[in-house]
Amino acid sequence: MSRDLMMDATGNDERLAPTYGAGQHRLKAERESQILEVSIGPQHPSTHGVFRMDVKLDGERVVQLKPVFGYLHRNHEKIAENGSYLAAIPYTDRLDYLCSMTNNWGYTLAVETLAGITVPERAEYIRVIMAELTRFQNHAGLVGFLLQDMGASGTPLMYAFREREKILDLFEAVSGARMMCNYLRFGGVRVDCTPEWMKETRELVGVLPRFVDEFERLLRGNEILMARTQGVGVLPRELAVNAGVTGPMLRATGVNYDIRKVDRYGIYDRFKFRVPLGEHGDVYDRYMMRVLEMRESISILEQALKEIPEGPVQDPKTKLRGLRPKAGEAYGRIESPKGELGFYLISDGTMNPYRYRVRSPCLINLTILEDMCLGQSVADVVVTLGSVDIVMGEVDR
């Protein structure tokens, strides 16, 4: 029951006087509904992956988010149109500098389609091995960075980088470079893998399941991880499809779409592997997609290393220097660790591509960032961004 009277300090009754007038109430309501505009990043122009988010907040809730990029634009596509087909391969390394091997494959596949170039069987196996090693180290690093974005200590990231270093050592041994490998060529790969390299790779792949078991046991049931990721940054399935989202982001919503299964490019149709699917499309599902895909990559690697045949690794009929495909167009796409990476080429019969266009999964997947963050707290924005897995070299090109 409400009371109209109260006792004053002397014990006498007095009517309650209003604390605020009508104008004061209105001012208070206006102050409480004020929108705060915050610019998150960039921290410094020399850092890799320079990216900014212009966020409008109502309290701590996001009401608007605008991704701002372009700080790292390097004119990749126009440069490629002014050089030979072969000269563009090193530029693809620098799109997603964590995944140069898969970048090479997407571009060489487009040129091979355009020029009608065949690839020897051994080279196809080597491409699969390099791609799945790349997928494994990319996903392990993403999980480590995601946990660091949540405020975890460096332990998960160091666990991931410990295994990543072993894979980069293999890349360096075969290509001469750890990150900018420049390894694939039209009609095959640049050099063959030695028996010693194959032996070291088999030994590494043999211990990777133990690493994933330990990594998942460390993180999967963690209460903080579950609280910060479940129900956070939800991406609806219909929006993901309509926005052209691909890769683990799309599969986390439950859409069964993997270009390795759809196109069966290379020799992926020879390997048995599953396509993990999520249900809710939140940060937790996107985290689990990476963990489960690491396990499938191990399965593919075991099969490829067991079945790889002897033989040449380069089509001897392919003329790398001075390549002049017939006039026409082609689109080559692969399932990169981040989604569909495609290269669209138009040839006019000269040594240079008339048109060179990159379909970047990082850029496409980033376009729905606002939709995933609306209504979330500002602390969840960084976690949601981390689950998208972007590299700004591929976004800006």
PDB file of N, CA and C in Angstrom, residues 177 193 296:
ATOM      1  N   ALA A 177      60.053 -19.732 -47.647  1.00  0.00           N
ATOM      2  CA  ALA A 177      59.448 -18.629 -46.902  1.00  0.00           C
ATOM      3  C   ALA A 177      58.429 -19.186 -45.928  1.00  0.00           C
ATOM      4  N   CYS A 193      58.275 -31.992 -52.945  1.00  0.00           N
ATOM      5  CA  CYS A 193      58.553 -32.200 -51.526  1.00  0.00           C
ATOM      6  C   CYS A 193      59.519 -33.372 -51.381  1.00  0.00           C
ATOM      7  N   GLU A 296      38.776 -32.378 -39.056  1.00  0.00           N
ATOM      8  CA  GLU A 296      38.564 -32.872 -40.412  1.00  0.00           C
ATOM      9  C   GLU A 296      39.801 -32.639 -41.285  1.00  0.00           C
TER      10      GLU A 296
END
